CSV table of C-alpha atoms and ligand atoms in Angstrom, one decimal:
chain,number,residue,atom,x,y,z
A,1,MET,CA,40.3,24.6,-30.8
A,2,SER,CA,40.6,22.8,-26.9
A,3,ARG,CA,40.8,19.1,-26.1
A,4,LEU,CA,39.8,16.9,-24.1
A,5,ALA,CA,42.1,14.4,-22.5
A,6,VAL,CA,40.9,10.7,-22.5
A,7,ARG,CA,42.7,8.8,-19.5
A,8,ASN,CA,42.7,4.9,-19.1
A,9,PRO,CA,41.6,4.9,-15.4
A,10,ALA,CA,43.5,1.5,-15.0
A,11,THR,CA,46.8,2.3,-15.5
A,12,GLY,CA,46.3,6.6,-15.7
A,13,ALA,CA,47.8,6.4,-19.2
A,14,LEU,CA,46.3,8.8,-21.9
A,15,ILE,CA,44.6,7.1,-24.1
A,16,THR,CA,43.7,10.1,-26.8
A,17,GLU,CA,43.4,13.5,-26.8
A,18,LEU,CA,39.7,14.9,-27.9
A,19,PRO,CA,39.1,17.7,-30.0
A,20,ALA,CA,35.9,19.0,-27.2
A,21,ASP,CA,33.3,21.6,-28.3
A,22,ASP,CA,33.1,25.3,-26.6
A,23,ALA,CA,30.8,28.0,-26.0
A,24,VAL,CA,30.2,28.9,-29.2
A,25,GLU,CA,30.0,25.5,-30.8
A,26,VAL,CA,27.4,24.7,-28.4
A,27,ALA,CA,25.2,27.6,-29.6
A,28,ALA,CA,26.1,26.3,-33.4
A,29,LYS,CA,24.6,22.9,-32.8
A,30,SER,CA,21.8,23.8,-31.0
A,31,ARG,CA,20.4,26.6,-33.1
A,32,LEU,CA,20.8,23.8,-36.1
A,33,ALA,CA,19.2,20.9,-33.9
A,34,ARG,CA,16.6,23.5,-33.7
A,35,ALA,CA,16.3,24.4,-37.5
A,36,ALA,CA,16.3,20.6,-38.1
A,37,GLN,CA,13.6,19.2,-35.5
A,38,PRO,CA,10.8,20.0,-37.3
A,39,ALA,CA,11.0,17.8,-40.9
A,40,TRP,CA,12.3,15.3,-38.2
A,41,ALA,CA,9.3,15.2,-36.4
A,42,ARG,CA,7.3,15.2,-39.3
A,43,ARG,CA,9.1,11.7,-40.6
A,44,PRO,CA,6.7,9.2,-40.2
A,45,GLU,CA,6.7,7.7,-36.8
A,46,SER,CA,7.8,3.9,-38.8
A,47,GLU,CA,10.8,6.0,-40.7
A,48,ARG,CA,12.2,6.6,-37.8
A,49,ARG,CA,11.9,3.1,-35.9
A,50,GLU,CA,13.5,2.4,-39.4
A,51,TYR,CA,16.7,4.6,-38.4
A,52,ILE,CA,17.2,3.5,-34.4
A,53,VAL,CA,16.9,-1.1,-35.9
A,54,ARG,CA,19.8,-0.1,-38.0
A,55,PHE,CA,21.5,1.6,-35.3
A,56,ARG,CA,20.7,-1.3,-33.2
A,57,ALA,CA,21.9,-3.6,-36.1
A,58,GLY,CA,25.8,-1.0,-35.7
A,59,ILE,CA,25.7,-2.2,-32.3
A,60,VAL,CA,25.4,-5.8,-32.4
A,61,ASP,CA,27.9,-5.6,-35.3
A,62,GLU,CA,30.7,-3.9,-33.4
A,63,LEU,CA,29.7,-5.4,-29.9
A,64,GLU,CA,33.4,-6.4,-28.8
A,65,ALA,CA,34.6,-3.3,-30.0
A,66,LEU,CA,31.9,-1.3,-28.6
A,67,ALA,CA,32.6,-3.1,-25.1
A,68,ALA,CA,36.5,-2.8,-25.1
A,69,LEU,CA,36.4,1.3,-26.1
A,70,MET,CA,34.4,1.4,-22.6
A,71,THR,CA,36.7,-1.1,-20.6
A,72,ARG,CA,38.9,1.1,-22.0
A,73,GLU,CA,38.1,5.1,-20.8
A,74,THR,CA,36.1,3.5,-18.0
A,75,GLY,CA,38.0,0.8,-16.9
A,76,LYS,CA,34.3,-1.3,-17.2
A,77,PRO,CA,35.6,-5.5,-16.1
A,78,ILE,CA,35.2,-6.1,-19.4
A,79,SER,CA,32.4,-8.9,-19.2
A,80,MET,CA,30.6,-6.5,-17.4
A,81,SER,CA,30.6,-3.4,-21.0
A,82,ARG,CA,29.2,-7.0,-22.7
A,83,ASN,CA,26.6,-7.0,-20.6
A,84,GLU,CA,25.5,-3.6,-20.6
A,85,LEU,CA,25.5,-3.7,-24.5
A,86,ASN,CA,23.5,-5.9,-24.1
A,87,GLY,CA,21.2,-5.2,-21.8
A,88,PHE,CA,21.1,-2.4,-24.1
A,89,LEU,CA,19.3,-4.2,-26.9
A,90,GLY,CA,16.8,-5.3,-25.0
A,91,ARG,CA,15.8,-1.6,-23.7
A,92,ILE,CA,16.0,-0.9,-27.5
A,93,ASP,CA,13.5,-3.3,-28.0
A,94,PHE,CA,11.1,-2.8,-25.8
A,95,PHE,CA,11.0,1.1,-27.1
A,96,LEU,CA,11.3,0.0,-30.9
A,97,ALA,CA,7.8,-2.4,-29.2
A,98,HIS,CA,5.9,0.8,-27.3
A,99,THR,CA,6.8,4.0,-28.7
A,100,GLN,CA,4.0,3.9,-31.6
A,101,ALA,CA,0.9,3.1,-28.8
A,102,VAL,CA,1.6,5.6,-26.1
A,103,THR,CA,2.3,8.2,-28.5
A,104,ALA,CA,-0.9,7.1,-30.6
A,105,VAL,CA,-3.5,9.8,-31.2
A,106,GLN,CA,-6.6,8.8,-28.4
A,107,THR,CA,-10.1,9.9,-28.2
A,108,VAL,CA,-11.0,9.5,-23.9
A,109,PHE,CA,-14.4,10.9,-24.7
A,110,SER,CA,-17.2,10.3,-27.4
A,111,ASP,CA,-21.1,11.4,-27.7
A,112,SER,CA,-22.6,13.0,-30.6
A,113,GLY,CA,-22.0,16.3,-29.6
A,114,MET,CA,-18.0,16.6,-28.8
A,115,GLN,CA,-15.4,14.8,-29.2
A,116,GLU,CA,-12.5,15.2,-27.3
A,117,GLN,CA,-8.0,13.6,-27.9
A,118,ILE,CA,-5.1,13.7,-26.8
A,119,GLU,CA,-2.2,14.3,-29.2
A,120,HIS,CA,1.4,13.3,-28.2
A,121,LEU,CA,3.4,15.9,-29.8
A,122,PRO,CA,8.0,16.5,-28.9
A,123,LEU,CA,8.8,18.7,-26.6
A,124,GLY,CA,11.5,20.0,-29.5
A,125,VAL,CA,15.2,20.0,-28.7
A,126,VAL,CA,15.5,18.6,-25.8
A,127,ALA,CA,19.8,18.3,-24.2
A,128,ASN,CA,20.7,14.8,-22.6
A,129,ILE,CA,23.8,15.6,-20.2
A,130,SER,CA,25.2,12.3,-18.8
A,131,ALA,CA,27.5,9.8,-16.1
A,132,TRP,CA,30.0,7.5,-17.4
A,133,ASN,CA,29.0,4.6,-15.0
A,134,TYR,CA,26.6,3.1,-17.2
A,135,PRO,CA,27.0,6.0,-20.9
A,136,TRP,CA,25.3,2.6,-23.5
A,137,PHE,CA,22.1,2.5,-20.4
A,138,VAL,CA,22.0,6.1,-19.4
A,139,GLY,CA,22.5,7.7,-22.4
A,140,GLY,CA,19.9,5.6,-23.7
A,141,ASN,CA,16.8,6.1,-21.8
A,142,VAL,CA,17.1,9.1,-22.8
A,143,PHE,CA,18.0,9.3,-26.0
A,144,ILE,CA,16.8,6.1,-27.8
A,145,PRO,CA,12.5,7.7,-27.0
A,146,ALA,CA,13.6,11.0,-27.7
A,147,LEU,CA,14.6,10.4,-31.1
A,148,LEU,CA,11.4,7.4,-31.8
A,149,THR,CA,8.8,10.6,-30.6
A,150,GLY,CA,9.9,13.0,-32.7
A,151,ASN,CA,12.6,15.0,-31.4
A,152,ALA,CA,15.9,16.5,-31.7
A,153,VAL,CA,18.7,15.7,-28.7
A,154,LEU,CA,21.5,17.6,-28.3
A,155,TYR,CA,24.0,14.7,-26.4
A,156,LYS,CA,26.5,15.7,-24.0
A,157,PRO,CA,28.7,12.6,-22.7
A,158,SER,CA,30.4,12.8,-20.0
A,159,GLU,CA,34.0,13.3,-20.1
A,160,PHE,CA,34.5,10.3,-18.4
A,161,ALA,CA,32.9,8.1,-21.7
A,162,ALA,CA,33.6,10.4,-24.3
A,163,MET,CA,34.6,7.9,-26.5
A,164,THR,CA,32.0,6.4,-25.9
A,165,GLY,CA,29.7,8.8,-26.2
A,166,LEU,CA,30.9,9.6,-30.5
A,167,ALA,CA,30.7,5.8,-31.0
A,168,MET,CA,27.3,6.5,-30.0
A,169,ALA,CA,26.6,9.1,-32.8
A,170,ARG,CA,28.6,7.9,-35.6
A,171,LEU,CA,26.6,4.8,-35.0
A,172,LEU,CA,23.3,6.5,-35.4
A,173,HIS,CA,24.4,8.7,-38.0
A,174,ALA,CA,25.7,5.8,-40.3
A,175,ALA,CA,21.4,4.5,-39.5
A,176,GLY,CA,20.4,7.4,-40.7
A,177,VAL,CA,19.4,9.9,-37.9
A,178,PRO,CA,20.2,13.2,-39.2
A,179,GLY,CA,24.4,14.7,-37.5
A,180,ASP,CA,21.8,18.2,-36.5
A,181,VAL,CA,19.4,15.1,-35.0
A,182,PHE,CA,21.5,13.8,-32.5
A,183,ALA,CA,23.8,15.9,-31.7
A,184,PRO,CA,26.8,15.2,-29.4
A,185,LEU,CA,28.8,17.8,-27.1
A,186,ILE,CA,32.6,17.0,-26.0
A,187,GLY,CA,33.6,18.4,-23.3
A,188,GLY,CA,33.2,18.8,-18.9
A,189,GLY,CA,31.1,20.5,-17.3
A,190,ASP,CA,31.4,24.0,-18.5
A,191,VAL,CA,30.5,22.3,-21.8
A,192,GLY,CA,27.6,21.2,-19.8
A,193,ALA,CA,27.1,24.2,-18.5
A,194,ALA,CA,26.7,25.8,-21.8
A,195,LEU,CA,24.5,23.3,-22.8
A,196,LEU,CA,21.7,25.6,-20.5
A,197,ASP,CA,21.9,28.8,-21.6
A,198,GLN,CA,20.2,27.4,-25.6
A,199,ALA,CA,16.9,27.7,-26.3
A,200,ILE,CA,16.0,24.0,-25.6
A,201,ASP,CA,12.6,21.9,-24.5
A,202,GLY,CA,14.0,19.3,-21.8
A,203,LEU,CA,17.0,19.2,-20.0
A,204,PHE,CA,17.2,15.2,-19.4
A,205,PHE,CA,20.3,14.7,-17.0
A,206,THR,CA,21.7,11.7,-14.9
A,207,GLY,CA,24.6,12.6,-12.2
A,208,SER,CA,25.6,13.6,-8.9
A,209,HIS,CA,23.1,15.3,-6.8
A,210,ALA,CA,25.7,18.2,-6.6
A,211,THR,CA,25.0,19.0,-10.7
A,212,GLY,CA,21.6,17.9,-10.8
A,213,VAL,CA,20.8,20.8,-7.6
A,214,ARG,CA,22.9,23.3,-10.1
A,215,ILE,CA,21.6,22.8,-13.5
A,216,ALA,CA,18.0,23.2,-11.6
A,217,GLN,CA,19.6,26.3,-10.2
A,218,ALA,CA,20.4,27.4,-13.6
A,219,LEU,CA,16.9,27.0,-15.1
A,220,GLY,CA,14.7,27.6,-13.1
A,221,PRO,CA,14.5,30.3,-14.0
A,222,ARG,CA,12.9,29.8,-17.8
A,223,LEU,CA,10.6,26.8,-16.5
A,224,VAL,CA,12.1,24.8,-18.9
A,225,LYS,CA,11.3,20.8,-18.9
A,226,LEU,CA,13.8,18.4,-16.2
A,227,GLN,CA,14.4,15.5,-14.8
A,228,LEU,CA,17.2,15.0,-12.7
A,229,GLU,CA,18.2,11.1,-12.1
A,230,LEU,CA,21.1,11.2,-9.1
A,231,GLY,CA,22.4,9.5,-6.5
A,232,GLY,CA,20.9,6.9,-4.5
A,233,LYS,CA,21.7,5.2,-0.5
A,234,ASP,CA,20.4,2.3,-1.3
A,235,ALA,CA,19.3,0.2,1.3
A,236,THR,CA,18.8,-3.6,1.7
A,237,TYR,CA,17.8,-5.5,4.5
A,238,VAL,CA,18.3,-9.3,5.4
A,239,CYS,CA,15.3,-10.7,7.3
A,240,GLU,CA,16.0,-13.3,10.3
A,241,ASP,CA,14.8,-16.2,8.0
A,242,ALA,CA,16.6,-15.6,4.6
A,243,ASP,CA,18.7,-17.9,3.0
A,244,VAL,CA,22.3,-16.3,4.1
A,245,PRO,CA,24.6,-18.2,1.2
A,246,LYS,CA,22.2,-17.2,-1.2
A,247,ALA,CA,21.6,-13.4,0.3
A,248,ALA,CA,25.2,-12.5,1.0
A,249,GLY,CA,26.2,-14.5,-2.6
A,250,SER,CA,23.8,-11.6,-3.8
A,251,LEU,CA,24.4,-8.6,-2.0
A,252,ALA,CA,28.0,-8.7,-2.4
A,253,ASP,CA,27.5,-9.0,-6.2
A,254,GLY,CA,24.6,-5.8,-5.6
A,255,ALA,CA,27.6,-4.5,-3.6
A,256,MET,CA,30.9,-4.4,-5.8
A,257,TYR,CA,29.2,-4.8,-9.8
A,258,ASN,CA,31.1,-2.1,-11.3
A,259,THR,CA,33.6,-1.7,-8.3
A,260,GLY,CA,30.5,-0.5,-6.6
A,261,GLN,CA,30.0,1.9,-9.3
A,262,SER,CA,26.0,1.8,-9.9
A,263,CYS,CA,23.2,4.1,-8.8
A,264,CYS,CA,21.8,1.5,-7.6
A,265,ALA,CA,25.0,0.1,-6.0
A,266,VAL,CA,23.6,-1.8,-2.3
A,267,GLU,CA,25.3,1.2,-0.3
A,268,ARG,CA,24.1,-0.1,3.9
A,269,ILE,CA,23.1,-3.7,4.6
A,270,TYR,CA,20.5,-4.4,7.4
A,271,VAL,CA,21.0,-8.0,9.4
A,272,HIS,CA,19.3,-9.5,11.6
A,273,ALA,CA,21.2,-9.8,14.6
A,274,SER,CA,20.3,-13.6,14.4
A,275,ILE,CA,21.6,-14.6,11.3
A,276,HIS,CA,23.7,-11.4,11.7
A,277,ASP,CA,27.3,-13.1,12.3
A,278,ALA,CA,27.2,-16.3,9.5
A,279,PHE,CA,25.8,-13.3,7.2
A,280,VAL,CA,28.5,-11.5,7.4
A,281,LYS,CA,30.7,-14.1,7.3
A,282,ALA,CA,29.7,-15.5,4.0
A,283,PHE,CA,28.9,-11.9,2.5
A,284,VAL,CA,33.2,-11.5,3.2
A,285,ALA,CA,33.8,-14.4,1.5
A,286,ALA,CA,31.8,-13.6,-1.3
A,287,VAL,CA,33.7,-10.3,-1.5
A,288,SER,CA,37.1,-11.9,-0.9
A,289,ALA,CA,36.4,-13.9,-4.2
A,290,PHE,CA,36.4,-10.9,-6.3
A,291,LYS,CA,38.9,-11.3,-9.4
A,292,VAL,CA,40.7,-7.7,-8.6
A,293,GLY,CA,43.0,-6.9,-11.7
A,294,ASP,CA,42.9,-5.7,-14.9
A,295,PRO,CA,39.3,-4.8,-16.1
A,296,MET,CA,40.3,-6.0,-19.9
A,297,LEU,CA,40.2,-9.4,-18.3
A,298,GLU,CA,37.7,-12.0,-19.0
A,299,SER,CA,38.5,-12.9,-15.1
A,300,THR,CA,38.2,-9.6,-14.0
A,301,CYS,CA,35.3,-9.0,-11.4
A,302,ILE,CA,36.8,-5.4,-10.0
A,303,GLY,CA,38.3,-3.0,-11.9
A,304,PRO,CA,40.3,0.5,-11.0
A,305,LEU,CA,37.6,3.0,-10.0
A,306,THR,CA,37.0,5.5,-13.1
A,307,ARG,CA,36.8,9.3,-11.7
A,308,ALA,CA,40.7,9.2,-9.7
A,309,ALA,CA,39.0,12.0,-7.4
A,310,GLN,CA,36.5,9.4,-6.0
A,311,LEU,CA,39.6,7.7,-4.1
A,312,ASP,CA,39.5,10.8,-1.7
A,313,VAL,CA,35.7,10.0,-0.5
A,314,LEU,CA,36.7,6.6,-0.1
A,315,ASP,CA,39.3,7.7,2.1
A,316,ALA,CA,37.6,10.0,4.5
A,317,GLN,CA,34.6,7.5,4.4
A,318,VAL,CA,36.9,4.8,6.0
A,319,ALA,CA,38.9,7.4,7.8
A,320,ASP,CA,35.4,8.4,9.2
A,321,ALA,CA,33.8,4.9,10.0
A,322,LEU,CA,37.3,3.7,11.9
A,323,ALA,CA,37.2,6.4,14.0
A,324,ARG,CA,33.6,5.8,14.9
A,325,GLY,CA,34.1,2.6,15.8
A,326,ALA,CA,33.3,0.3,13.0
A,327,THR,CA,34.8,-3.3,12.3
A,328,LEU,CA,37.3,-3.7,9.0
A,329,LEU,CA,36.7,-6.9,7.4
A,330,ALA,CA,38.7,-6.7,4.2
A,331,GLY,CA,40.1,-4.4,2.3
A,332,GLY,CA,40.3,-0.8,3.9
A,333,HIS,CA,43.5,0.6,1.6
A,334,ARG,CA,44.5,2.6,-2.2
A,335,LEU,CA,46.3,-0.4,-3.3
A,336,PRO,CA,50.1,0.4,-5.0
A,337,GLY,CA,50.8,1.2,-8.5
A,338,PRO,CA,49.2,3.8,-11.1
A,339,GLY,CA,45.8,3.9,-12.1
A,340,ASN,CA,42.5,4.7,-9.9
A,341,TRP,CA,42.6,1.4,-7.3
A,342,TYR,CA,41.2,0.1,-4.3
A,343,GLN,CA,40.4,-2.9,-2.2
A,344,PRO,CA,37.0,-4.0,-2.1
A,345,THR,CA,36.2,-2.9,1.6
A,346,VAL,CA,33.7,-4.1,4.3
A,347,PHE,CA,32.7,-2.6,7.7
A,348,SER,CA,30.6,-4.5,10.3
A,349,ASN,CA,29.4,-2.6,12.8
A,350,ALA,CA,28.5,0.4,10.7
A,351,SER,CA,26.2,3.4,12.0
A,352,HIS,CA,24.2,6.0,10.9
A,353,THR,CA,27.1,8.6,12.9
A,354,MET,CA,28.9,7.8,9.8
A,355,ALA,CA,28.8,8.9,6.0
A,356,LEU,CA,29.8,5.5,5.0
A,357,MET,CA,26.1,4.6,5.5
A,358,ARG,CA,25.0,8.1,5.1
A,359,GLU,CA,26.4,10.0,1.9
A,360,GLU,CA,26.6,8.2,-1.8
A,361,THR,CA,30.1,6.3,-2.0
A,362,PHE,CA,30.2,5.1,-5.5
A,363,GLY,CA,33.0,2.8,-4.8
A,364,PRO,CA,34.1,-0.9,-3.7
A,365,LEU,CA,32.9,0.1,0.2
A,366,ILE,CA,30.2,-0.6,1.7
A,367,GLY,CA,28.6,-1.0,5.6
A,368,ILE,CA,26.9,-4.1,7.0
A,369,GLN,CA,24.9,-2.7,10.2
A,370,LYS,CA,22.7,-4.8,12.9
A,371,VAL,CA,19.2,-4.6,13.4
A,372,ARG,CA,17.3,-5.9,16.3
A,373,GLY,CA,14.0,-6.5,14.5
A,374,ASP,CA,12.2,-5.1,11.5
A,375,GLU,CA,10.8,-2.1,13.0
A,376,GLU,CA,14.3,-0.6,13.3
A,377,ALA,CA,15.0,-1.8,10.1
A,378,VAL,CA,12.4,-0.1,8.3
A,379,ALA,CA,13.3,3.3,10.2
A,380,LEU,CA,16.9,2.6,9.5
A,381,MET,CA,16.4,2.0,5.5
A,382,ASN,CA,14.4,5.6,5.5
A,383,ASP,CA,16.7,7.8,7.6
A,384,SER,CA,18.7,8.6,4.2
A,385,ARG,CA,17.7,11.8,2.0
A,386,TYR,CA,18.0,9.2,-0.7
A,387,GLY,CA,15.5,7.2,-1.7
A,388,LEU,CA,16.7,4.9,-5.3
A,389,THR,CA,16.2,2.1,-4.5
A,390,ALA,CA,15.7,-1.0,-1.3
A,391,GLY,CA,15.5,-4.3,-0.7
A,392,VAL,CA,14.8,-6.7,1.1
A,393,PHE,CA,15.4,-10.8,2.3
A,394,THR,CA,13.3,-13.5,3.2
A,395,PRO,CA,10.9,-16.5,2.2
A,396,ASP,CA,8.2,-14.9,3.6
A,397,GLU,CA,6.6,-12.5,0.4
A,398,ALA,CA,3.9,-11.0,2.6
A,399,ARG,CA,6.1,-10.5,5.2
A,400,ALA,CA,8.6,-8.9,2.0
A,401,ARG,CA,5.5,-6.7,0.9
A,402,GLN,CA,5.1,-5.4,3.6
A,403,LEU,CA,8.4,-3.7,4.9
A,404,LEU,CA,8.7,-2.6,1.7
A,405,ALA,CA,5.6,-0.6,1.7
A,406,GLN,CA,7.1,2.0,4.0
A,407,VAL,CA,9.9,2.3,2.5
A,408,SER,CA,9.7,5.6,0.3
A,409,THR,CA,12.5,5.1,-2.5
A,410,GLY,CA,11.4,4.6,-6.8
A,411,SER,CA,12.0,0.5,-6.7
A,412,VAL,CA,11.9,-1.7,-4.3
A,413,TYR,CA,13.1,-5.7,-4.4
A,414,TRP,CA,12.1,-9.0,-2.6
A,415,ASN,CA,15.4,-10.7,-3.0
A,416,CYS,CA,17.2,-9.6,-5.5
A,417,CYS,CA,19.2,-5.7,-6.1
A,418,ASP,CA,21.0,-3.6,-8.6
A,419,ARG,CA,18.9,-4.5,-11.2
A,420,VAL,CA,17.0,-1.6,-13.2
A,421,SER,CA,14.1,-2.9,-15.9
A,422,PRO,CA,13.2,-0.9,-19.1
A,423,ARG,CA,9.6,-2.1,-18.4
A,424,LEU,CA,9.4,-0.9,-15.1
A,425,PRO,CA,9.7,2.9,-14.2
A,426,TRP,CA,13.2,4.1,-12.9
A,427,SER,CA,12.6,7.2,-10.6
A,428,GLY,CA,13.8,8.8,-7.7
A,429,ARG,CA,12.8,10.5,-4.3
A,430,GLY,CA,14.3,13.2,-2.3
A,431,ASP,CA,17.7,14.1,-3.5
A,432,SER,CA,17.8,10.8,-5.5
A,433,GLY,CA,15.5,13.0,-8.1
A,434,LEU,CA,13.1,13.9,-10.0
A,435,GLY,CA,11.2,13.1,-13.4
A,436,LEU,CA,11.7,9.0,-15.0
A,437,THR,CA,12.6,6.9,-17.3
A,438,LEU,CA,12.0,3.6,-18.8
A,439,SER,CA,8.7,1.9,-19.0
A,440,THR,CA,6.1,3.6,-21.5
A,441,TYR,CA,5.9,6.7,-18.7
A,442,GLY,CA,9.2,7.3,-20.7
A,443,ILE,CA,8.3,7.4,-23.8
A,444,GLN,CA,5.5,9.7,-22.8
A,445,ALA,CA,8.0,11.7,-20.8
A,446,PHE,CA,9.8,13.1,-24.2
A,447,THR,CA,5.8,14.1,-25.3
A,448,ARG,CA,3.5,17.3,-24.2
A,449,PRO,CA,-0.1,16.3,-24.5
A,450,LYS,CA,-2.3,18.6,-26.0
A,451,ALA,CA,-5.3,18.4,-25.4
A,452,TRP,CA,-8.3,18.2,-28.5
A,453,HIS,CA,-12.0,19.3,-27.6
A,454,LEU,CA,-14.4,19.2,-31.0
A,455,ARG,CA,-17.0,20.0,-31.4
A,456,GLN,CA,-18.6,18.1,-34.2
A,457,ALA,CA,-22.7,19.3,-34.1
A,458,TRP,CA,-24.2,23.2,-33.3
B,501,NAD,P1,28.9,14.4,-12.2
B,501,NAD,O1,27.4,15.2,-11.6
B,501,NAD,O2,29.8,14.7,-12.2
B,501,NAD,O3,28.8,14.7,-14.3
B,501,NAD,C1,27.6,14.3,-14.3
B,501,NAD,C2,27.2,15.3,-15.8
B,501,NAD,O4,27.1,16.8,-15.2
B,501,NAD,C3,28.6,15.4,-16.6
B,501,NAD,O5,28.5,15.4,-18.6
B,501,NAD,C4,29.2,16.6,-16.3
B,501,NAD,O6,30.0,16.9,-17.6
B,501,NAD,C5,28.1,17.1,-16.3
B,501,NAD,N1,28.8,18.8,-15.3
B,501,NAD,C6,29.3,19.1,-14.6
B,501,NAD,N2,29.1,20.0,-14.2
B,501,NAD,C7,28.5,20.8,-14.8
B,501,NAD,C8,26.9,21.9,-15.0
B,501,NAD,N3,28.0,23.0,-13.8
B,501,NAD,N4,26.3,22.5,-15.8
B,501,NAD,C9,26.3,21.2,-16.5
B,501,NAD,N5,26.8,20.1,-16.4
B,501,NAD,C10,27.6,19.4,-16.0
B,501,NAD,O7,28.4,13.1,-12.2
B,501,NAD,P2,28.9,11.9,-12.7
B,501,NAD,O8,30.6,11.2,-11.8
B,501,NAD,O9,28.9,11.4,-14.2
B,501,NAD,O10,28.1,10.8,-12.7
B,501,NAD,C11,27.9,9.8,-11.0
B,501,NAD,C12,26.6,10.3,-10.2
B,501,NAD,O11,25.4,9.7,-11.1
B,501,NAD,C13,26.2,9.4,-9.0
B,501,NAD,O12,26.1,10.2,-8.0
B,501,NAD,C14,25.0,8.5,-9.5
B,501,NAD,O13,24.6,7.6,-8.3
B,501,NAD,C15,24.5,8.9,-10.3
B,501,NAD,N6,23.5,8.0,-11.3
B,501,NAD,C16,22.4,8.3,-11.0
B,501,NAD,C17,22.1,7.6,-11.6
B,501,NAD,C18,20.3,7.2,-11.7
B,501,NAD,O14,19.3,6.3,-13.1
B,501,NAD,N7,19.2,7.3,-10.6
B,501,NAD,C19,22.3,6.5,-13.2
B,501,NAD,C20,23.6,6.8,-13.6
B,501,NAD,C21,24.7,7.5,-12.7
């Protein structure tokens, strides 16, 4: 049996070697999931809900240990691991509260002769190939509503969050979800690729654009339902009437939270010329106040990068920005020693000739560009192949609404950033993806409607 080495990104030390799946095991788990799914779907919805309630209680019982596990394998600062787990409890609550209503049979027309109804059936066996940056959030956005609506789930956690993925499986099974109904698949891209060869009824992916395209190409000929939650290059515009200290503090947090490794991290900032210098000063001060260090420490704000390979991406974006005339205001280098460490890095005088303003960074690196007004800011925010989120800072709600209406992204933010709500659909435009999770639409996504035409009188 092959093994998956799990390393601590803060130190580079080997944590463990996990038994990994191969193509034969992936096929076997897939067959077992297929066989188990109909009985799971036949159970009353209330029974499936009960298992998820118990799963939630299991997380609450082990929250500290689960947070520490996630921090060890991903390098996420411990306070943020705790935040993710607590936030995940809220997402479970949302799904528990809404699934029954969303999946109830709807009578949409009825007269003396005819009745029309919509039934919501599970897709069947769904595959979930997931990312490491928020493993509970991005995994749970799929497997909680998928299980509640009667699907079996083949869950492939990222190889950089595999221990957390196994902990999810252990807690679900302990709560009563059968092992064949939720089956974890451990390994790297080869295990994900093997999953695509199975008889699946839906593929829900969170990860990079490059992998998403590969998956879409592989599944295209089979017309399998496909959802892709991909990367972003999320922009914010700070207007001349914005509260500069508040905007700078909020955006520094949005850019650097989870060491910049959020799909909706702030990755580009446009600032009106009249407040530009004051904003840049406040922003650099806010970033400089973030404590970089051991992610297990309560006081740490910025930890290591999860993936060592991303250090090269950051080096390349920094070199390109410098060569094209950006001004380095903070950081700009790797930190010495073992582990995957990069200084929090801020550039001003950035422009769209630079990879820093065009390609996903996914690390503690941000570019700031001066703009002369609203028209230029909107044009720059839309000058991206991605379309996940965008924001505006101004006290003027009408102006914010008017600006954000012109921006082509799945989510928009007024005076906030880097925010996801279980009550709102999470989706991207362009290269940020296909389909959505969360909200009641993100429950429906795991069902297929069956249309009933019922003639009562002949
Ligand atoms: P990744 O594409 O490298 O890996 C994602 C998953 O795909 C992993 O489980 C990996 O093992 C698997 N995989 C790799 N090659 C495969 C193949 N050929 N076939 C099938 N599966 C394969 O991405 P990552 O580094 O884990 O995640 C970071 C990316 O995820 C960033 O771009 C980030 O923006 C994005 N992301 C998006 C959202 C969102 O909601 N839009 C949320 C979180 C992360």
